[in-house]
Coordinates of C-alpha atoms and ligand atoms in Angstrom, one line a residue:
M1 CA 0.0 0.0 0.0
L2 CA 2.7 2.5 1.1
A3 CA 4.9 1.5 -1.8
V4 CA 2.0 2.1 -4.2
W5 CA 1.5 5.7 -3.3
L6 CA 5.2 6.4 -3.1
L7 CA 5.5 5.4 -6.7
Q8 CA 2.6 7.5 -7.9
P9 CA 4.7 10.5 -8.9
L10 CA 6.6 8.1 -11.0
V11 CA 3.7 6.7 -13.0
A12 CA 4.7 8.7 -16.0
L13 CA 8.2 7.3 -15.9
L14 CA 7.1 3.7 -15.3
V15 CA 7.5 2.3 -18.7
L16 CA 10.6 0.2 -18.0
P17 CA 13.2 0.4 -20.8
Y18 CA 14.7 -3.0 -20.2
N19 CA 13.6 -5.5 -17.7
S20 CA 12.7 -9.1 -17.7
W21 CA 13.4 -9.8 -14.1
A22 CA 10.3 -12.0 -13.6
L23 CA 11.8 -14.5 -15.9
V24 CA 15.3 -14.5 -14.5
D25 CA 16.6 -17.1 -12.1
P26 CA 19.0 -15.4 -9.6
Q27 CA 21.0 -18.5 -9.0
S28 CA 21.7 -19.1 -12.6
V29 CA 22.7 -15.4 -13.1
H30 CA 25.0 -15.8 -10.1
D31 CA 26.6 -19.0 -11.5
D32 CA 26.9 -17.6 -15.0
L33 CA 28.7 -14.5 -13.8
E34 CA 31.0 -16.5 -11.5
S35 CA 32.2 -18.6 -14.3
L36 CA 32.6 -15.7 -16.7
L37 CA 34.6 -13.3 -14.5
S38 CA 38.2 -13.2 -13.3
P39 CA 39.1 -14.9 -10.0
G40 CA 39.4 -11.4 -8.4
A41 CA 35.8 -10.6 -9.1
E42 CA 33.1 -11.1 -6.5
V43 CA 29.5 -12.4 -7.1
A44 CA 26.8 -12.7 -4.5
L45 CA 23.1 -13.4 -4.4
R46 CA 21.2 -10.5 -3.0
S47 CA 19.7 -12.9 -0.6
N48 CA 23.1 -14.1 0.7
S49 CA 24.5 -12.3 3.8
T50 CA 27.8 -11.7 2.0
Y51 CA 25.9 -9.2 -0.1
A52 CA 25.0 -7.0 2.9
E53 CA 28.6 -7.4 4.2
D54 CA 30.6 -6.7 1.0
F55 CA 28.5 -4.5 -1.2
T56 CA 27.9 -0.7 -0.8
P57 CA 24.7 0.0 1.0
R58 CA 22.3 2.6 -0.2
Y59 CA 21.9 6.0 1.4
N60 CA 18.2 6.4 0.6
I61 CA 16.0 3.5 1.2
A62 CA 12.7 5.2 0.4
T63 CA 12.9 4.5 -3.3
Q64 CA 15.9 2.3 -3.9
P65 CA 16.7 -0.1 -6.7
S66 CA 16.1 -3.8 -6.0
Y67 CA 18.6 -6.4 -7.0
I68 CA 18.8 -10.2 -7.5
V69 CA 22.6 -10.4 -7.7
G70 CA 25.5 -8.2 -6.8
V71 CA 28.8 -8.3 -8.7
K72 CA 32.1 -6.6 -8.0
P73 CA 34.2 -6.7 -11.2
A74 CA 37.9 -6.6 -10.7
L75 CA 39.1 -5.9 -14.2
V76 CA 38.0 -3.8 -17.1
G77 CA 37.4 -7.1 -18.9
D78 CA 35.0 -8.2 -16.2
V79 CA 32.9 -5.0 -16.6
Q80 CA 32.8 -5.6 -20.4
K81 CA 31.6 -9.2 -19.8
V82 CA 28.9 -8.2 -17.3
V83 CA 27.6 -5.6 -19.7
I84 CA 27.6 -8.0 -22.7
Y85 CA 26.0 -10.8 -20.6
A86 CA 23.3 -8.6 -19.1
V87 CA 22.4 -6.9 -22.4
E88 CA 22.3 -10.3 -24.3
R89 CA 20.0 -11.8 -21.6
N90 CA 17.9 -8.6 -21.3
I91 CA 18.7 -8.3 -17.6
S92 CA 19.0 -4.8 -16.2
F93 CA 22.1 -3.7 -14.4
L94 CA 23.2 -0.6 -12.5
A95 CA 26.8 0.5 -12.0
T96 CA 27.1 1.8 -8.5
G97 CA 29.8 3.9 -6.8
G98 CA 29.1 5.5 -3.4
G99 CA 25.4 4.5 -3.2
H100 CA 24.3 8.1 -2.5
G101 CA 22.2 8.7 -5.6
Y102 CA 18.7 9.3 -4.2
S103 CA 16.4 10.2 -7.1
T104 CA 13.1 8.3 -7.0
S105 CA 13.9 7.4 -10.6
L106 CA 16.2 4.7 -9.2
G107 CA 13.2 3.0 -7.7
R108 CA 12.1 1.9 -11.2
F109 CA 15.1 -0.6 -11.2
K110 CA 13.7 -4.0 -10.2
G111 CA 15.3 -7.3 -10.1
G112 CA 18.6 -6.7 -11.9
I113 CA 22.3 -6.8 -11.2
D114 CA 24.1 -4.4 -8.8
M115 CA 27.4 -3.8 -10.5
D116 CA 29.3 -2.4 -7.6
L117 CA 32.5 -0.7 -8.8
G118 CA 34.1 -0.9 -5.4
K119 CA 37.3 -2.5 -6.7
F120 CA 37.9 0.4 -9.0
N121 CA 39.3 2.5 -6.1
S122 CA 42.7 3.7 -7.1
I123 CA 43.9 7.3 -6.9
Q124 CA 46.9 8.6 -8.7
V125 CA 48.0 12.2 -8.3
D126 CA 50.6 13.8 -10.5
S127 CA 51.4 17.1 -8.8
L128 CA 53.9 18.1 -11.5
A129 CA 51.4 17.6 -14.4
K130 CA 48.6 18.9 -12.0
T131 CA 46.4 15.9 -12.8
M132 CA 44.6 13.2 -10.8
T133 CA 43.2 9.9 -12.1
I134 CA 40.7 8.0 -10.0
G135 CA 38.7 4.8 -10.2
G136 CA 34.9 4.9 -10.7
A137 CA 34.0 4.2 -7.0
V138 CA 36.5 6.5 -5.2
R139 CA 34.8 8.6 -2.5
A140 CA 34.9 12.4 -2.1
N141 CA 36.9 12.3 1.1
E142 CA 39.5 9.9 -0.4
V143 CA 40.1 12.5 -3.1
A144 CA 40.4 15.3 -0.6
T145 CA 42.8 13.4 1.6
A146 CA 45.0 12.5 -1.3
L147 CA 45.2 16.0 -2.7
Q148 CA 45.7 17.7 0.7
A149 CA 48.7 15.4 1.2
V150 CA 50.5 16.9 -1.8
G151 CA 49.2 20.5 -1.5
M152 CA 46.6 20.4 -4.2
E153 CA 42.9 20.8 -4.4
I154 CA 39.7 20.5 -6.6
P155 CA 36.1 21.2 -5.8
V156 CA 34.6 18.4 -3.6
P157 CA 31.0 18.0 -2.7
Q158 CA 29.7 18.9 0.8
C159 CA 29.3 15.3 1.8
P160 CA 32.6 13.4 2.2
C161 CA 31.3 9.9 1.6
I162 CA 29.6 10.2 -1.8
G163 CA 31.1 8.8 -4.9
F164 CA 33.4 11.3 -6.6
A165 CA 32.7 9.8 -10.0
G166 CA 29.0 9.7 -9.3
A167 CA 29.0 13.4 -8.3
T168 CA 31.1 14.4 -11.3
L169 CA 28.8 12.6 -13.8
G170 CA 26.0 15.0 -12.8
G171 CA 28.3 18.0 -12.7
G172 CA 29.1 18.1 -9.0
I173 CA 29.1 21.2 -6.9
G174 CA 30.8 22.1 -3.6
P175 CA 32.4 24.9 -1.7
Y176 CA 35.4 25.5 -4.1
S177 CA 33.0 25.7 -7.1
G178 CA 33.2 29.4 -6.6
L179 CA 36.9 29.2 -7.6
Y180 CA 36.8 26.3 -10.1
G181 CA 33.3 25.7 -11.3
A182 CA 31.5 22.4 -11.3
I183 CA 33.6 19.3 -10.5
S184 CA 33.0 18.1 -14.1
D185 CA 34.6 21.3 -15.4
S186 CA 37.9 19.9 -14.2
L187 CA 37.4 16.6 -15.9
I188 CA 39.9 15.9 -18.7
S189 CA 39.0 12.3 -19.8
V190 CA 37.3 9.1 -18.8
E191 CA 37.6 5.4 -19.6
L192 CA 34.0 4.3 -20.5
I193 CA 32.4 0.9 -21.2
T194 CA 29.6 1.3 -23.7
A195 CA 26.3 -0.6 -23.9
E196 CA 28.0 -2.8 -26.4
G197 CA 30.8 -3.6 -24.0
Q198 CA 33.4 -1.5 -25.9
V199 CA 36.1 0.4 -24.1
L200 CA 36.4 4.1 -25.1
N201 CA 38.9 6.6 -24.1
V202 CA 36.8 9.7 -24.0
S203 CA 38.6 13.1 -24.2
Q204 CA 38.7 16.4 -26.0
T205 CA 40.5 14.6 -28.9
E206 CA 38.5 11.3 -29.0
Y207 CA 34.7 11.2 -28.6
A208 CA 34.7 14.9 -27.6
D209 CA 30.9 14.9 -28.1
L210 CA 30.6 12.2 -25.5
L211 CA 32.9 14.1 -23.1
Y212 CA 30.4 17.0 -23.3
G213 CA 27.6 14.7 -22.4
I214 CA 29.4 12.9 -19.6
K215 CA 30.1 16.2 -17.9
G216 CA 26.6 16.6 -16.4
A217 CA 24.5 13.8 -17.9
G218 CA 27.1 11.1 -17.4
S219 CA 25.1 8.3 -15.9
N220 CA 23.3 8.1 -19.3
Y221 CA 26.1 6.8 -21.5
G222 CA 28.1 4.0 -20.0
V223 CA 30.1 2.6 -17.1
V224 CA 32.9 5.0 -16.1
L225 CA 35.9 3.1 -14.8
S226 CA 38.5 5.8 -14.6
L227 CA 38.4 9.6 -14.6
K228 CA 41.3 12.1 -15.1
Y229 CA 41.0 15.6 -13.7
R230 CA 42.9 18.9 -13.6
I231 CA 43.9 19.8 -10.1
Y232 CA 45.0 23.1 -8.6
P233 CA 47.7 24.2 -6.1
A234 CA 46.1 24.6 -2.6
T235 CA 44.6 28.0 -1.8
N236 CA 45.8 29.6 1.5
D237 CA 48.2 26.7 2.1
G238 CA 45.4 24.2 2.2
Y239 CA 43.4 25.9 5.1
A240 CA 40.0 27.6 5.1
M241 CA 37.8 29.4 7.5
N242 CA 34.7 27.5 8.7
A243 CA 32.0 29.5 10.4
D244 CA 28.7 28.2 11.8
M245 CA 25.9 30.2 13.3
T246 CA 22.3 29.8 14.3
F247 CA 19.5 32.3 14.0
L248 CA 15.9 32.3 15.2
G249 CA 13.2 31.8 12.7
S250 CA 12.0 35.3 13.4
Q251 CA 15.2 36.7 12.0
N252 CA 14.7 35.1 8.6
G253 CA 13.8 38.4 6.9
S254 CA 17.1 40.0 8.0
V255 CA 19.1 36.9 7.0
W256 CA 17.5 36.9 3.5
A257 CA 18.3 40.6 3.1
L258 CA 22.0 39.8 3.7
I259 CA 21.8 36.8 1.5
K260 CA 20.5 38.9 -1.3
Q261 CA 23.3 41.5 -0.8
F262 CA 25.9 38.8 -0.9
S263 CA 24.4 37.1 -4.0
V264 CA 25.2 40.1 -6.2
S265 CA 28.9 40.4 -5.3
Q266 CA 29.9 37.1 -3.6
P267 CA 33.7 36.8 -3.6
R268 CA 34.9 33.6 -5.3
E269 CA 36.5 32.3 -2.1
L270 CA 33.2 32.4 -0.1
S271 CA 30.5 29.8 0.0
I272 CA 27.3 30.2 1.9
G273 CA 25.1 27.4 3.2
I274 CA 21.7 28.1 4.8
S275 CA 19.6 25.4 6.4
I276 CA 16.1 25.9 7.8
R277 CA 14.6 23.3 10.0
Y278 CA 12.4 22.7 13.0
S279 CA 14.2 23.5 16.2
P280 CA 15.2 20.5 18.3
D281 CA 15.1 22.9 21.3
P282 CA 11.4 23.2 22.3
T283 CA 12.0 26.5 24.0
L284 CA 12.8 28.1 20.7
E285 CA 9.4 27.1 19.1
G286 CA 9.2 26.6 15.4
V287 CA 11.9 26.8 12.7
I288 CA 15.5 27.9 13.2
I289 CA 18.1 28.9 10.6
T290 CA 21.7 27.6 10.6
A291 CA 24.2 29.4 8.4
N292 CA 27.6 28.0 7.3
F293 CA 30.3 30.1 5.7
I294 CA 33.4 28.6 4.2
Y295 CA 36.2 31.0 3.1
A296 CA 39.2 29.9 1.1
G297 CA 41.5 32.3 2.8
P298 CA 42.8 33.6 6.1
Q299 CA 40.3 33.6 8.9
A300 CA 40.5 37.3 9.6
E301 CA 39.6 38.1 6.0
G302 CA 36.7 35.7 6.1
K303 CA 35.4 36.9 9.4
A304 CA 35.5 40.6 8.2
L305 CA 33.4 39.6 5.2
I306 CA 30.7 37.8 7.2
Q307 CA 30.6 40.5 9.9
P308 CA 27.1 41.6 8.8
F309 CA 25.7 38.2 9.7
I310 CA 27.5 38.3 13.1
N311 CA 26.0 41.8 13.6
L312 CA 22.5 40.2 13.5
K313 CA 23.4 38.6 16.9
P314 CA 22.9 34.9 16.1
L315 CA 22.2 32.5 19.0
N316 CA 25.7 31.1 18.6
V317 CA 28.8 31.6 16.4
N318 CA 31.7 29.2 16.0
I319 CA 34.5 30.2 13.7
S320 CA 37.6 28.1 13.1
T321 CA 40.4 27.5 10.7
V322 CA 40.4 24.0 9.2
P323 CA 42.5 22.0 6.8
W324 CA 40.8 22.0 3.4
N325 CA 40.1 18.3 3.3
Y326 CA 38.2 18.5 6.7
I327 CA 35.8 21.2 5.5
P328 CA 32.9 18.8 4.7
A329 CA 33.3 17.0 8.0
T330 CA 33.5 20.3 9.9
A331 CA 30.8 22.5 8.2
N332 CA 27.4 22.8 9.7
D333 CA 28.7 21.7 13.1
G334 CA 29.5 18.3 11.6
A335 CA 25.9 17.6 10.6
I336 CA 26.7 16.4 7.1
V337 CA 28.9 13.6 8.2
E338 CA 26.4 12.7 10.9
Y339 CA 23.3 12.7 8.6
G340 CA 24.9 12.2 5.2
C341 CA 27.3 9.3 5.7
S342 CA 25.1 6.8 7.5
P343 CA 23.1 4.7 4.9
G344 CA 19.6 3.5 5.3
V345 CA 17.9 6.9 5.5
Y346 CA 14.2 7.2 4.6
Y347 CA 14.5 10.3 2.4
V348 CA 12.1 12.1 0.0
P349 CA 14.2 14.5 -2.0
Y350 CA 13.1 17.7 -3.9
G351 CA 15.2 20.4 -5.3
V352 CA 14.9 23.8 -7.1
N353 CA 17.4 26.2 -8.4
L354 CA 16.9 29.9 -7.7
Y355 CA 18.1 32.6 -10.0
Q356 CA 17.3 35.5 -7.7
V357 CA 16.7 36.2 -4.0
D358 CA 13.0 37.0 -3.8
I359 CA 12.7 38.1 -0.1
P360 CA 8.8 38.1 0.1
N361 CA 8.7 34.7 -1.5
L362 CA 11.2 33.3 0.9
V363 CA 9.6 34.8 4.0
S364 CA 6.3 33.4 3.0
S365 CA 7.8 30.0 2.2
V366 CA 9.5 29.9 5.6
G367 CA 6.2 30.9 7.2
Y368 CA 4.4 28.1 5.4
M369 CA 7.1 25.6 6.5
D370 CA 6.8 26.9 10.1
R371 CA 3.0 26.5 10.2
A372 CA 3.1 23.1 8.4
M373 CA 5.6 21.7 10.9
A374 CA 3.8 23.1 13.9
T375 CA 0.6 21.3 12.9
N376 CA 2.2 18.1 11.5
P377 CA 5.0 16.6 13.6
E378 CA 5.6 14.0 10.8
L379 CA 7.3 16.9 8.8
R380 CA 9.8 17.9 11.5
G381 CA 12.7 15.9 10.1
A382 CA 12.5 17.9 6.8
S383 CA 14.7 20.9 6.1
I384 CA 15.3 23.5 3.4
V385 CA 19.0 23.5 2.5
W386 CA 20.5 26.3 0.4
Q387 CA 23.9 26.3 -1.2
Q388 CA 25.2 29.6 -2.6
Y389 CA 28.5 29.7 -4.5
A390 CA 30.1 32.5 -6.3
H391 CA 29.6 32.6 -10.1
Y392 CA 33.3 33.1 -10.8
G393 CA 34.3 29.5 -11.1
F394 CA 31.2 28.4 -13.1
Q395 CA 31.7 31.2 -15.6
L396 CA 35.3 30.2 -16.4
Y397 CA 33.6 27.8 -18.8
S398 CA 31.1 28.5 -21.5
Q399 CA 27.7 27.0 -21.5
D400 CA 28.4 24.8 -24.6
T401 CA 31.4 23.0 -23.0
S402 CA 29.2 20.5 -21.1
A403 CA 25.8 19.2 -20.2
F404 CA 26.0 21.0 -16.8
P405 CA 23.8 24.0 -17.4
F406 CA 23.8 25.9 -14.1
R407 CA 26.4 28.6 -14.4
D408 CA 24.2 31.5 -13.3
V409 CA 22.3 29.8 -10.4
I410 CA 22.2 32.0 -7.3
A411 CA 21.2 29.2 -4.9
F412 CA 21.0 25.4 -5.3
V413 CA 18.1 24.6 -3.0
Q414 CA 16.9 21.3 -1.6
V415 CA 13.9 20.3 0.3
D416 CA 15.3 17.4 2.3
G417 CA 12.3 15.2 3.3
V418 CA 14.0 13.1 5.9
G419 CA 11.7 10.8 7.8
S420 CA 12.2 7.8 10.1
S421 CA 9.9 5.4 8.3
A422 CA 7.7 4.9 5.3
S423 CA 4.6 6.0 7.2
Q424 CA 5.8 9.6 6.8
G425 CA 6.3 9.2 3.0
L426 CA 3.0 10.7 1.9
A427 CA 3.2 13.8 4.1
L428 CA 6.9 14.4 3.2
T429 CA 6.1 14.0 -0.5
Q430 CA 3.2 16.4 -0.4
F431 CA 5.2 18.9 1.7
G432 CA 8.3 18.6 -0.6
R433 CA 6.3 19.2 -3.7
E434 CA 4.5 22.2 -2.2
M435 CA 7.7 23.8 -1.0
R436 CA 9.4 23.2 -4.3
D437 CA 6.5 24.8 -6.2
M438 CA 6.4 27.7 -3.9
L439 CA 10.1 28.4 -4.1
Q440 CA 10.1 27.9 -7.9
N441 CA 7.5 30.6 -8.0
G442 CA 10.1 33.1 -6.7
S443 CA 13.0 31.6 -8.7
G444 CA 13.2 34.2 -11.4
R445 CA 12.5 31.5 -14.1
D446 CA 9.2 30.4 -15.6
E447 CA 10.3 26.8 -15.9
L448 CA 11.5 24.6 -13.1
S449 CA 15.3 24.2 -13.1
V450 CA 16.9 21.6 -10.7
F451 CA 20.5 20.4 -10.3
V452 CA 20.3 16.9 -11.5
H453 CA 21.6 15.3 -8.3
F454 CA 19.0 17.2 -6.2
G455 CA 16.1 16.1 -8.4
H456 CA 13.1 14.2 -7.2
G457 CA 12.8 12.2 -10.3
D458 CA 9.5 13.6 -11.5
E459 CA 10.9 16.6 -13.3
D460 CA 11.1 17.1 -17.1
P461 CA 14.7 16.3 -18.2
A462 CA 14.9 19.9 -19.5
A463 CA 14.9 20.9 -15.8
W464 CA 18.1 18.9 -15.2
F465 CA 19.9 19.5 -18.5
S466 CA 18.3 22.7 -20.0
R467 CA 16.3 22.9 -23.1
D468 CA 19.4 24.0 -25.0
N469 CA 21.4 20.9 -24.2
L470 CA 18.6 18.3 -24.6
P471 CA 18.7 17.8 -28.4
R472 CA 22.4 17.2 -28.3
L473 CA 22.1 14.9 -25.3
M474 CA 19.3 12.9 -27.0
S475 CA 21.3 12.4 -30.2
L476 CA 24.3 11.2 -28.1
K477 CA 21.8 8.8 -26.4
N478 CA 20.6 7.5 -29.8
V479 CA 24.2 6.8 -30.8
Y480 CA 25.7 5.4 -27.6
D481 CA 22.7 3.9 -25.8
P482 CA 19.9 3.4 -28.2
L483 CA 18.3 0.7 -26.1
G484 CA 18.3 2.8 -22.9
I485 CA 20.5 0.5 -20.9
F486 CA 21.8 3.4 -18.8
S487 CA 18.6 5.1 -18.0
W488 CA 17.8 4.5 -14.4
Y489 CA 19.0 7.8 -12.9
N490 CA 17.3 11.0 -14.1
P491 CA 17.6 10.0 -17.7
V492 CA 17.9 12.5 -20.6
K493 CA 15.0 10.6 -22.3
R494 CA 11.8 9.5 -20.6
Y495 CA 11.0 5.8 -20.7
Ligands
FAD501 C1 24.0 13.5 2.0 C2 24.3 13.9 0.5 C3 25.0 15.0 0.3 C4 25.2 15.4 -1.1 N1 25.9 16.5 -1.3 C5 26.3 16.8 -2.6 C6 27.0 18.0 -2.9 O1 27.4 18.7 -2.0 N2 27.3 18.2 -4.2 C7 26.9 17.4 -5.2 O2 27.3 17.7 -6.3 N3 26.2 16.4 -4.9 C8 25.8 16.0 -3.7 N4 25.1 14.9 -3.4 C9 24.5 14.2 -4.6 C10 25.5 13.2 -5.1 O3 26.5 13.8 -5.9 C11 24.7 12.2 -6.0 O4 23.8 11.5 -5.1 C12 25.6 11.2 -6.7 O5 24.8 10.5 -7.6 C13 26.3 10.2 -5.8 O6 27.1 9.3 -6.5 P1 27.3 7.9 -5.8 O7 28.4 7.2 -6.6 O8 27.6 8.0 -4.4 O9 25.9 7.2 -6.0 P2 25.3 5.8 -6.7 O10 24.0 5.7 -6.1 O11 26.3 4.7 -6.5 O12 25.3 6.3 -8.2 C14 24.4 7.3 -8.6 C15 24.1 7.2 -10.1 O13 25.4 7.5 -10.8 C16 25.7 6.3 -11.5 N5 27.2 6.1 -11.3 C17 27.9 6.3 -10.2 N6 29.2 6.0 -10.4 C18 29.3 5.6 -11.7 C19 30.3 5.2 -12.6 N7 31.6 5.1 -12.2 N8 30.0 4.9 -13.9 C20 28.8 5.1 -14.4 N9 27.7 5.4 -13.6 C21 28.0 5.7 -12.3 C22 24.9 5.2 -11.0 O14 24.7 4.2 -12.0 C23 23.7 5.9 -10.5 O15 22.8 6.0 -11.6 C24 24.8 14.6 -2.1 C25 24.1 13.4 -1.8 C26 23.8 13.0 -0.5 C27 23.1 11.8 -0.2
NAG502 C1 13.5 -7.2 -22.7 O1 12.6 -7.2 -21.7 C2 11.5 -6.3 -21.8 C3 10.7 -6.3 -20.5 O2 10.5 -7.5 -20.0 C4 10.7 -6.7 -23.0 O3 9.6 -5.8 -23.2 C5 11.6 -6.7 -24.2 O4 10.9 -7.2 -25.3 C6 12.8 -7.6 -24.0 N1 13.7 -7.4 -25.1 C7 14.2 -8.5 -25.8 C8 15.2 -8.1 -26.9 O5 14.0 -9.6 -25.4
NAG503 C1 26.6 -17.4 0.4 O1 27.8 -17.0 -0.2 C2 28.9 -17.7 0.3 C3 30.2 -17.1 -0.4 O2 30.0 -17.1 -1.8 C4 28.8 -19.2 0.0 O3 29.9 -19.9 0.6 C5 27.5 -19.7 0.7 O4 27.3 -21.0 0.4 C6 26.3 -18.8 0.2 N1 25.1 -19.2 1.0 C7 24.0 -19.6 0.4 C8 22.9 -19.9 1.4 O5 23.9 -19.7 -0.8
NAG504 C1 43.1 4.2 -23.6 O1 44.1 4.9 -23.1 C2 45.0 4.1 -22.3 C3 46.1 5.0 -21.6 O2 46.5 6.0 -22.5 C4 45.7 3.0 -23.3 O3 46.5 2.2 -22.6 C5 44.6 2.2 -23.9 O4 45.1 1.4 -24.9 C6 43.5 3.1 -24.6 N1 42.4 2.3 -25.0 C7 41.8 2.5 -26.1 C8 40.6 1.5 -26.4 O5 42.1 3.3 -26.9
NAG505 C1 10.3 35.7 8.9 O1 10.6 37.1 8.9 C2 9.5 37.9 8.8 C3 10.0 39.4 8.9 O2 11.0 39.7 8.1 C4 8.5 37.7 9.9 O3 7.4 38.5 9.7 C5 8.2 36.3 10.0 O4 7.3 36.1 11.2 C6 9.4 35.4 10.1 N1 9.0 34.0 10.1 C7 9.1 33.2 11.1 C8 8.7 31.8 10.9 O5 9.4 33.5 12.2
NAG506 C1 33.6 24.8 16.9 O1 34.0 24.2 15.7 C2 35.1 23.3 15.9 C3 35.5 22.7 14.5 O2 35.4 23.6 13.6 C4 34.7 22.2 16.8 O3 35.9 21.3 17.0 C5 34.3 22.7 18.1 O4 33.8 21.7 18.9 C6 33.1 23.7 17.9 N1 32.8 24.4 19.2 C7 31.6 24.4 19.7 C8 31.4 25.1 21.0 O5 30.6 23.9 19.1
NAG507 C1 3.2 32.7 -7.0 O1 3.5 34.1 -6.8 C2 2.4 35.0 -7.0 C3 2.9 36.4 -6.7 O2 4.2 36.6 -7.1 C4 1.2 34.6 -6.1 O3 0.1 35.4 -6.5 C5 0.9 33.1 -6.3 O4 -0.2 32.8 -5.4 C6 2.1 32.3 -6.1 N1 1.8 30.8 -6.3 C7 2.2 29.9 -5.5 C8 1.8 28.5 -5.9 O5 2.8 30.1 -4.5

């Protein structure tokens, strides 16, 4: 019953491209794969306890893919074999990295193979050439640690435990995007396995059209086993300011006024994060606002910059200097690690990009949220999360260089519908959709625009990739994945 209504927003997407799971015997798939693959590969029935022990768990369990068999290929040749085997048998498969993809579109995947890329976990850094090459399942914090050790950097996402490849394939955004753009803007080349099991070296010189598509719509075109990036010498010797503060909900108007001021002249070194949620402290009554500021420079400079926020007299202020690689673990009083790195979360995601700061719209949205949460305790785990990066880094690259279309976004906003069980799903879904529509109304754009990784899964693909990019992305899809093998995650074409 619950599962039925949860899937309702997806009804339009529910024509499965490729799935014959009802006819597939898990044991024979398991045995076939075991005999096909190299001795280093691992194969496990989903029902076997080794699956739970050895395979990457999913972050979001509200609308997760369901598998019959898990496979961990060890060699490039293993991946080719799994792809060819699955396509020949008409069995669906999903390449997985960090397991943090949370779009409801993944819930359409039923009864196929989990191709866990966990054995593709190498990191090679060449500080002289200023490049880094990583395997398809390397995590964001592993990248940050490796680069910090040699005095280099790259934009990393806010959550340390997500797949770095997974993040890159959708563009990828994080605090140092203000300096360097989307994570995919630093991508030089990838090694990709196509739907036909072919290995392609994709770069500016070979398959350049595919490189454009992989930077932002990458989960649509193949399995990515290795990725090569440009990296940059560490800013401020690899240290940054982290500042966290908390405001009362009643201060929201003043906070938005400052946010609007900063949005027109945000220094490239500064990233701003705002989170609005129900106060865990009952004496505060209603919603509170936490603000996070990351400054890629000396603390004194950063502090001077954010002084207007301090002047609003927040309930608390904590400013520190942290090594660059610890930013994601430190920011927001450590909340992202606490809530973003433990799998098994019941989570209903919604997102919307804002192209302006419409103060009356935001005040009324916060008011709506405050009232909704006061009357319905089921909504109190939800929050509105706002990421505001400088445009400088994004605008180093022109719009036609990649499928990532969000170079002029003021704020990447999420309505994080976190619940503790499926019983809250309906309320969180309704609330998330209402908040998204309300915020969209003040976005400065007529059409919904959503960072692909923050999408719910019900959006038009134009919202994730832009109307301008879609024709080019569709023709790439027709060339490289005409059967729609790689179409489980916010695909460029609806199925
Ligand atoms: C708590 C949290 C915080 C987040 N914060 C940020 C953030 O700050 N910035 C940001 O940009 N994003 C953020 N995200 C979104 C994140 O980038 C996406 O969820 C991304 O898809 C995660 O990749 P993954 O490998 O962990 O997930 P998976 O679920 O393993 O993969 C997601 C999708 O990507 C595909 N994929 C992954 N790896 C490969 C590969 N090597 N080859 C081919 N396909 C692949 C999978 O097939 C799947 O369709 C956050 C997510 C969470 C849950
Ligand atoms: C693959 O499976 C789907 C769904 O079961 C089915 O519609 C399709 O005809 C199958 N394709 C082939 C080539 O067998
Ligand atoms: C589970 O997998 C292990 C390791 O492959 C195997 O030894 C065991 O027999 C399997 N258990 C079942 C019930 O199939
Ligand atoms: C891809 O590039 C690597 C490294 O340069 C090379 O070893 C390999 O042969 C290339 N593969 C193809 C299919 O061109
Ligand atoms: C948000 O701020 C406005 C004034 O700017 C205020 O009227 C409103 O009550 C505040 N909202 C909440 C939930 O406190
Ligand atoms: C302030 O932040 C630092 C890390 O940035 C943390 O170690 C410390 O515990 C925080 N202090 C308080 C009082 O929260
Ligand atoms: C959208 O905004 C307009 C005013 O700007 C308002 O009249 C309308 O009710 C809003 N719609 C929603 C769904 O919030």
